[in-house]
Amino acid sequence: MLVKVLHNGSCSKSNAVLEYLDENGVSFEIINIIEDPLSVLEIKTVLKKLNQSVFHIIRKTDKLYIENYADKNYSEEEWIKILSENPSLIQRPIIVKGSVAMLGRPIENVKFFVEK
């Protein structure tokens, strides 16, 4: 089954997962979320596959988050819109396989997820 990787090329963890998949012969498709940001609907779909709330995928260590969003109290819907407009705030990589997804770290979890 083809694995989709929601990817940011400037993220070392994201690049490490791609390298792992490539070295282990796993077929994958890269979705560069910076160059091609996810829509609100796509984010909702990913969240459903993750079985998580939007708060699970927000990068709270990101400078943009700290400077602009850390002290705010947004709803889940508002956060989804913010993430669609600011894809650097999305945790990455996110690995999608069929109807399920997971955050791609630690890399040991990726191995289990891909082989399962």
Tab-separated table of N, CA and C in Angstrom:
chain	number	residue	atom	x	y	z
A	1	MET	N	0.843	-1.182	0.000
A	1	MET	CA	0.000	0.000	0.000
A	1	MET	C	0.888	1.245	0.000
A	2	LEU	N	0.526	2.199	-0.813
A	2	LEU	CA	1.269	3.451	-0.907
A	2	LEU	C	1.068	4.278	0.359
A	3	VAL	N	2.167	4.754	0.910
A	3	VAL	CA	2.150	5.591	2.103
A	3	VAL	C	2.296	7.037	1.644
A	4	LYS	N	1.492	7.931	2.229
A	4	LYS	CA	1.622	9.359	1.937
A	4	LYS	C	2.336	10.016	3.106
A	5	VAL	N	3.256	10.908	2.774
A	5	VAL	CA	4.019	11.598	3.809
A	5	VAL	C	3.762	13.085	3.679
A	6	LEU	N	3.107	13.655	4.705
A	6	LEU	CA	2.919	15.102	4.753
A	6	LEU	C	4.234	15.650	5.264
A	7	HIS	N	4.922	16.404	4.417
A	7	HIS	CA	6.352	16.655	4.552
A	7	HIS	C	6.679	18.137	4.502
A	8	ASN	N	7.711	18.502	5.246
A	8	ASN	CA	8.325	19.821	5.155
A	8	ASN	C	9.804	19.577	4.916
A	9	GLY	N	10.302	19.996	3.762
A	9	GLY	CA	11.687	19.720	3.379
A	9	GLY	C	12.736	20.317	4.297
A	10	SER	N	12.378	21.308	5.090
A	10	SER	CA	13.354	21.913	5.997
A	10	SER	C	13.342	21.266	7.376
A	11	CYS	N	12.565	20.207	7.532
A	11	CYS	CA	12.440	19.522	8.829
A	11	CYS	C	13.318	18.260	8.824
A	12	SER	N	14.267	18.189	9.738
A	12	SER	CA	15.183	17.040	9.778
A	12	SER	C	14.441	15.738	10.082
A	13	LYS	N	13.432	15.784	10.949
A	13	LYS	CA	12.673	14.566	11.282
A	13	LYS	C	11.893	14.074	10.063
A	14	SER	N	11.341	15.014	9.320
A	14	SER	CA	10.596	14.669	8.125
A	14	SER	C	11.534	14.034	7.087
A	15	ASN	N	12.700	14.626	6.909
A	15	ASN	CA	13.678	14.082	5.959
A	15	ASN	C	14.176	12.713	6.399
A	16	ALA	N	14.337	12.505	7.694
A	16	ALA	CA	14.788	11.213	8.206
A	16	ALA	C	13.760	10.118	7.907
A	17	VAL	N	12.479	10.440	8.015
A	17	VAL	CA	11.436	9.462	7.709
A	17	VAL	C	11.457	9.104	6.227
A	18	LEU	N	11.612	10.100	5.354
A	18	LEU	CA	11.700	9.808	3.919
A	18	LEU	C	12.879	8.900	3.626
A	19	GLU	N	13.999	9.175	4.256
A	19	GLU	CA	15.196	8.350	4.067
A	19	GLU	C	14.931	6.919	4.543
A	20	TYR	N	14.298	6.776	5.689
A	20	TYR	CA	13.971	5.456	6.215
A	20	TYR	C	13.073	4.688	5.238
A	21	LEU	N	12.011	5.347	4.769
A	21	LEU	CA	11.081	4.690	3.849
A	21	LEU	C	11.801	4.258	2.576
A	22	ASP	N	12.633	5.144	2.041
A	22	ASP	CA	13.373	4.849	0.814
A	22	ASP	C	14.330	3.671	1.017
A	23	GLU	N	15.073	3.697	2.105
A	23	GLU	CA	16.046	2.628	2.382
A	23	GLU	C	15.379	1.280	2.613
A	24	ASN	N	14.123	1.298	3.029
A	24	ASN	CA	13.425	0.052	3.325
A	24	ASN	C	12.425	-0.357	2.248
A	25	GLY	N	12.516	0.280	1.090
A	25	GLY	CA	11.711	-0.124	-0.057
A	25	GLY	C	10.223	0.120	0.095
A	26	VAL	N	9.846	1.084	0.930
A	26	VAL	CA	8.432	1.394	1.120
A	26	VAL	C	8.003	2.406	0.061
A	27	SER	N	6.950	2.096	-0.679
A	27	SER	CA	6.437	3.032	-1.683
A	27	SER	C	5.757	4.193	-0.986
A	28	PHE	N	6.142	5.418	-1.364
A	28	PHE	CA	5.536	6.574	-0.712
A	28	PHE	C	5.374	7.734	-1.684
A	29	GLU	N	4.441	8.585	-1.330
A	29	GLU	CA	4.177	9.814	-2.068
A	29	GLU	C	4.432	10.971	-1.104
A	30	ILE	N	5.194	11.960	-1.564
A	30	ILE	CA	5.492	13.125	-0.741
A	30	ILE	C	4.455	14.208	-1.019
A	31	ILE	N	3.871	14.728	0.046
A	31	ILE	CA	2.986	15.882	-0.061
A	31	ILE	C	3.669	17.003	0.716
A	32	ASN	N	4.260	17.934	-0.027
A	32	ASN	CA	4.984	19.034	0.599
A	32	ASN	C	3.971	20.054	1.092
A	33	ILE	N	3.743	20.057	2.407
A	33	ILE	CA	2.689	20.903	2.973
A	33	ILE	C	3.059	22.382	2.989
A	34	ILE	N	4.322	22.694	2.751
A	34	ILE	CA	4.729	24.100	2.696
A	34	ILE	C	4.448	24.656	1.306
A	35	GLU	N	4.849	23.913	0.282
A	35	GLU	CA	4.633	24.353	-1.100
A	35	GLU	C	3.179	24.194	-1.537
A	36	ASP	N	2.501	23.208	-0.988
A	36	ASP	CA	1.117	22.919	-1.353
A	36	ASP	C	0.309	22.727	-0.069
A	37	PRO	N	-0.031	23.831	0.620
A	37	PRO	CA	-0.698	23.734	1.921
A	37	PRO	C	-2.009	22.950	1.860
A	38	LEU	N	-2.290	22.271	2.949
A	38	LEU	CA	-3.530	21.515	3.059
A	38	LEU	C	-4.710	22.462	3.219
A	39	SER	N	-5.820	22.090	2.617
A	39	SER	CA	-7.046	22.863	2.772
A	39	SER	C	-7.665	22.525	4.133
A	40	VAL	N	-8.666	23.290	4.520
A	40	VAL	CA	-9.396	23.016	5.755
A	40	VAL	C	-9.944	21.586	5.725
A	41	LEU	N	-10.557	21.192	4.611
A	41	LEU	CA	-11.112	19.841	4.490
A	41	LEU	C	-10.014	18.783	4.593
A	42	GLU	N	-8.873	19.011	3.959
A	42	GLU	CA	-7.769	18.045	4.020
A	42	GLU	C	-7.250	17.903	5.454
A	43	ILE	N	-7.156	19.004	6.172
A	43	ILE	CA	-6.710	18.934	7.570
A	43	ILE	C	-7.718	18.141	8.399
A	44	LYS	N	-9.000	18.389	8.184
A	44	LYS	CA	-10.029	17.639	8.915
A	44	LYS	C	-9.936	16.146	8.611
A	45	THR	N	-9.676	15.806	7.366
A	45	THR	CA	-9.537	14.403	6.965
A	45	THR	C	-8.337	13.764	7.654
A	46	VAL	N	-7.216	14.479	7.687
A	46	VAL	CA	-6.019	13.967	8.358
A	46	VAL	C	-6.287	13.779	9.849
A	47	LEU	N	-6.956	14.739	10.467
A	47	LEU	CA	-7.263	14.631	11.893
A	47	LEU	C	-8.130	13.410	12.179
A	48	LYS	N	-9.079	13.155	11.295
A	48	LYS	CA	-9.940	11.977	11.459
A	48	LYS	C	-9.100	10.701	11.358
A	49	LYS	N	-8.170	10.664	10.408
A	49	LYS	CA	-7.307	9.489	10.253
A	49	LYS	C	-6.341	9.340	11.425
A	50	LEU	N	-5.939	10.467	12.018
A	50	LEU	CA	-5.086	10.436	13.205
A	50	LEU	C	-5.879	10.068	14.456
A	51	ASN	N	-7.202	10.274	14.378
A	51	ASN	CA	-8.088	10.104	15.530
A	51	ASN	C	-7.651	11.024	16.675
A	52	GLN	N	-7.362	12.283	16.279
A	52	GLN	CA	-6.871	13.275	17.231
A	52	GLN	C	-7.562	14.611	16.985
A	53	SER	N	-7.472	15.479	17.982
A	53	SER	CA	-7.949	16.852	17.797
A	53	SER	C	-6.853	17.665	17.127
A	54	VAL	N	-7.206	18.819	16.647
A	54	VAL	CA	-6.241	19.686	15.975
A	54	VAL	C	-5.096	20.065	16.915
A	55	PHE	N	-5.355	20.117	18.207
A	55	PHE	CA	-4.340	20.538	19.175
A	55	PHE	C	-3.153	19.571	19.208
A	56	HIS	N	-3.367	18.348	18.751
A	56	HIS	CA	-2.323	17.322	18.704
A	56	HIS	C	-1.279	17.614	17.612
A	57	ILE	N	-1.649	18.361	16.588
A	57	ILE	CA	-0.723	18.559	15.464
A	57	ILE	C	-0.169	19.980	15.373
A	58	ILE	N	-0.410	20.805	16.372
A	58	ILE	CA	0.123	22.172	16.366
A	58	ILE	C	1.549	22.162	16.904
A	59	ARG	N	2.468	22.788	16.167
A	59	ARG	CA	3.863	22.898	16.611
A	59	ARG	C	3.974	24.067	17.592
A	60	LYS	N	3.896	23.760	18.855
A	60	LYS	CA	3.899	24.804	19.888
A	60	LYS	C	5.287	25.378	20.152
A	61	THR	N	6.318	24.781	19.551
A	61	THR	CA	7.671	25.317	19.694
A	61	THR	C	8.049	26.228	18.531
A	62	ASP	N	7.188	26.310	17.535
A	62	ASP	CA	7.451	27.136	16.357
A	62	ASP	C	7.426	28.622	16.733
A	63	LYS	N	8.367	29.366	16.185
A	63	LYS	CA	8.464	30.806	16.472
A	63	LYS	C	7.161	31.535	16.147
A	64	LEU	N	6.543	31.198	15.025
A	64	LEU	CA	5.275	31.821	14.627
A	64	LEU	C	4.197	31.569	15.685
A	65	TYR	N	4.143	30.343	16.197
A	65	TYR	CA	3.168	30.019	17.244
A	65	TYR	C	3.443	30.844	18.497
A	66	ILE	N	4.674	30.844	18.938
A	66	ILE	CA	5.043	31.542	20.174
A	66	ILE	C	4.735	33.036	20.075
A	67	GLU	N	5.065	33.626	18.927
A	67	GLU	CA	4.889	35.072	18.772
A	67	GLU	C	3.441	35.494	18.514
A	68	ASN	N	2.653	34.650	17.875
A	68	ASN	CA	1.327	35.076	17.431
A	68	ASN	C	0.131	34.324	18.018
A	69	TYR	N	0.361	33.112	18.527
A	69	TYR	CA	-0.781	32.287	18.895
A	69	TYR	C	-0.744	31.704	20.304
A	70	ALA	N	0.402	31.688	20.940
A	70	ALA	CA	0.564	30.993	22.221
A	70	ALA	C	-0.402	31.473	23.302
A	71	ASP	N	-0.687	32.756	23.319
A	71	ASP	CA	-1.533	33.298	24.384
A	71	ASP	C	-2.990	33.455	23.973
A	72	LYS	N	-3.356	32.852	22.831
A	72	LYS	CA	-4.719	32.964	22.314
A	72	LYS	C	-5.500	31.695	22.643
A	73	ASN	N	-6.810	31.822	22.625
A	73	ASN	CA	-7.677	30.682	22.913
A	73	ASN	C	-8.617	30.468	21.724
A	74	TYR	N	-8.131	29.775	20.698
A	74	TYR	CA	-8.921	29.533	19.493
A	74	TYR	C	-9.680	28.217	19.595
A	75	SER	N	-10.801	28.150	18.897
A	75	SER	CA	-11.562	26.901	18.814
A	75	SER	C	-10.860	25.946	17.849
A	76	GLU	N	-11.315	24.703	17.852
A	76	GLU	CA	-10.759	23.716	16.925
A	76	GLU	C	-10.938	24.177	15.473
A	77	GLU	N	-12.116	24.677	15.127
A	77	GLU	CA	-12.365	25.173	13.761
A	77	GLU	C	-11.422	26.318	13.398
A	78	GLU	N	-11.228	27.235	14.341
A	78	GLU	CA	-10.326	28.366	14.080
A	78	GLU	C	-8.888	27.883	13.889
A	79	TRP	N	-8.464	26.919	14.689
A	79	TRP	CA	-7.118	26.378	14.538
A	79	TRP	C	-6.930	25.687	13.187
A	80	ILE	N	-7.930	24.970	12.745
A	80	ILE	CA	-7.823	24.294	11.449
A	80	ILE	C	-7.622	25.327	10.347
A	81	LYS	N	-8.347	26.416	10.406
A	81	LYS	CA	-8.174	27.491	9.421
A	81	LYS	C	-6.787	28.113	9.538
A	82	ILE	N	-6.326	28.348	10.753
A	82	ILE	CA	-4.986	28.912	10.965
A	82	ILE	C	-3.923	27.987	10.374
A	83	LEU	N	-4.053	26.686	10.608
A	83	LEU	CA	-3.075	25.734	10.066
A	83	LEU	C	-3.109	25.678	8.552
A	84	SER	N	-4.288	25.826	7.967
A	84	SER	CA	-4.370	25.815	6.502
A	84	SER	C	-3.668	27.042	5.920
A	85	GLU	N	-3.637	28.124	6.668
A	85	GLU	CA	-2.991	29.362	6.212
A	85	GLU	C	-1.524	29.454	6.637
A	86	ASN	N	-1.119	28.652	7.606
A	86	ASN	CA	0.242	28.665	8.153
A	86	ASN	C	0.749	27.233	8.319
A	87	PRO	N	1.050	26.563	7.208
A	87	PRO	CA	1.381	25.137	7.282
A	87	PRO	C	2.637	24.819	8.092
A	88	SER	N	3.497	25.814	8.331
A	88	SER	CA	4.682	25.541	9.141
A	88	SER	C	4.316	25.209	10.585
A	89	LEU	N	3.084	25.514	10.978
A	89	LEU	CA	2.632	25.223	12.344
A	89	LEU	C	2.147	23.784	12.527
A	90	ILE	N	2.140	23.006	11.447
A	90	ILE	CA	1.675	21.617	11.520
A	90	ILE	C	2.852	20.708	11.871
A	91	GLN	N	2.652	19.850	12.888
A	91	GLN	CA	3.659	18.844	13.216
A	91	GLN	C	3.934	18.013	11.970
A	92	ARG	N	5.170	17.607	11.802
A	92	ARG	CA	5.529	16.800	10.644
A	92	ARG	C	6.693	15.895	11.015
A	93	PRO	N	6.826	14.838	10.257
A	93	PRO	CA	5.932	14.428	9.190
A	93	PRO	C	4.694	13.732	9.749
A	94	ILE	N	3.678	13.691	8.934
A	94	ILE	CA	2.504	12.880	9.234
A	94	ILE	C	2.450	11.808	8.158
A	95	ILE	N	2.362	10.570	8.590
A	95	ILE	CA	2.336	9.426	7.680
A	95	ILE	C	0.886	8.963	7.555
A	96	VAL	N	0.416	8.823	6.316
A	96	VAL	CA	-0.956	8.378	6.076
A	96	VAL	C	-0.897	7.072	5.287
A	97	LYS	N	-1.597	6.074	5.811
A	97	LYS	CA	-1.667	4.769	5.135
A	97	LYS	C	-3.129	4.358	5.129
A	98	GLY	N	-3.773	4.512	3.975
A	98	GLY	CA	-5.185	4.158	3.884
A	98	GLY	C	-6.036	5.060	4.756
A	99	SER	N	-6.756	4.444	5.685
A	99	SER	CA	-7.684	5.209	6.519
A	99	SER	C	-7.096	5.600	7.874
A	100	VAL	N	-5.805	5.364	8.058
A	100	VAL	CA	-5.162	5.718	9.322
A	100	VAL	C	-3.932	6.582	9.080
A	101	ALA	N	-3.562	7.345	10.108
A	101	ALA	CA	-2.388	8.205	10.016
A	101	ALA	C	-1.708	8.259	11.372
A	102	MET	N	-0.470	8.716	11.380
A	102	MET	CA	0.276	8.903	12.622
A	102	MET	C	1.321	9.981	12.432
A	103	LEU	N	1.713	10.593	13.543
A	103	LEU	CA	2.858	11.489	13.495
A	103	LEU	C	4.094	10.629	13.286
A	104	GLY	N	4.978	11.080	12.426
A	104	GLY	CA	6.129	10.269	12.042
A	104	GLY	C	7.320	10.360	12.960
A	105	ARG	N	7.085	10.370	14.251
A	105	ARG	CA	8.185	10.303	15.190
A	105	ARG	C	7.665	9.769	16.515
A	106	PRO	N	8.489	9.089	17.229
A	106	PRO	CA	9.856	8.739	16.849
A	106	PRO	C	9.873	7.762	15.679
A	107	ILE	N	11.007	7.670	15.049
A	107	ILE	CA	11.108	6.876	13.819
A	107	ILE	C	10.791	5.396	14.073
A	108	GLU	N	10.984	4.924	15.285
A	108	GLU	CA	10.651	3.531	15.613
A	108	GLU	C	9.157	3.279	15.390
A	109	ASN	N	8.339	4.288	15.661
A	109	ASN	CA	6.900	4.153	15.441
A	109	ASN	C	6.572	4.040	13.958
A	110	VAL	N	7.344	4.730	13.130
A	110	VAL	CA	7.137	4.671	11.678
A	110	VAL	C	7.365	3.249	11.193
A	111	LYS	N	8.419	2.636	11.670
A	111	LYS	CA	8.717	1.252	11.278
A	111	LYS	C	7.538	0.345	11.595
A	112	PHE	N	7.034	0.421	12.813
A	112	PHE	CA	5.890	-0.404	13.232
A	112	PHE	C	4.670	-0.109	12.377
A	113	PHE	N	4.389	1.177	12.156
A	113	PHE	CA	3.206	1.613	11.410
A	113	PHE	C	3.239	1.124	9.967
A	114	VAL	N	4.388	1.254	9.325
A	114	VAL	CA	4.515	0.895	7.910
A	114	VAL	C	4.431	-0.613	7.721
A	115	GLU	N	5.000	-1.359	8.655
A	115	GLU	CA	5.018	-2.819	8.527
A	115	GLU	C	3.710	-3.465	8.936
A	116	LYS	N	2.894	-2.752	9.708
A	116	LYS	CA	1.633	-3.296	10.224
A	116	LYS	C	0.619	-3.481	9.121
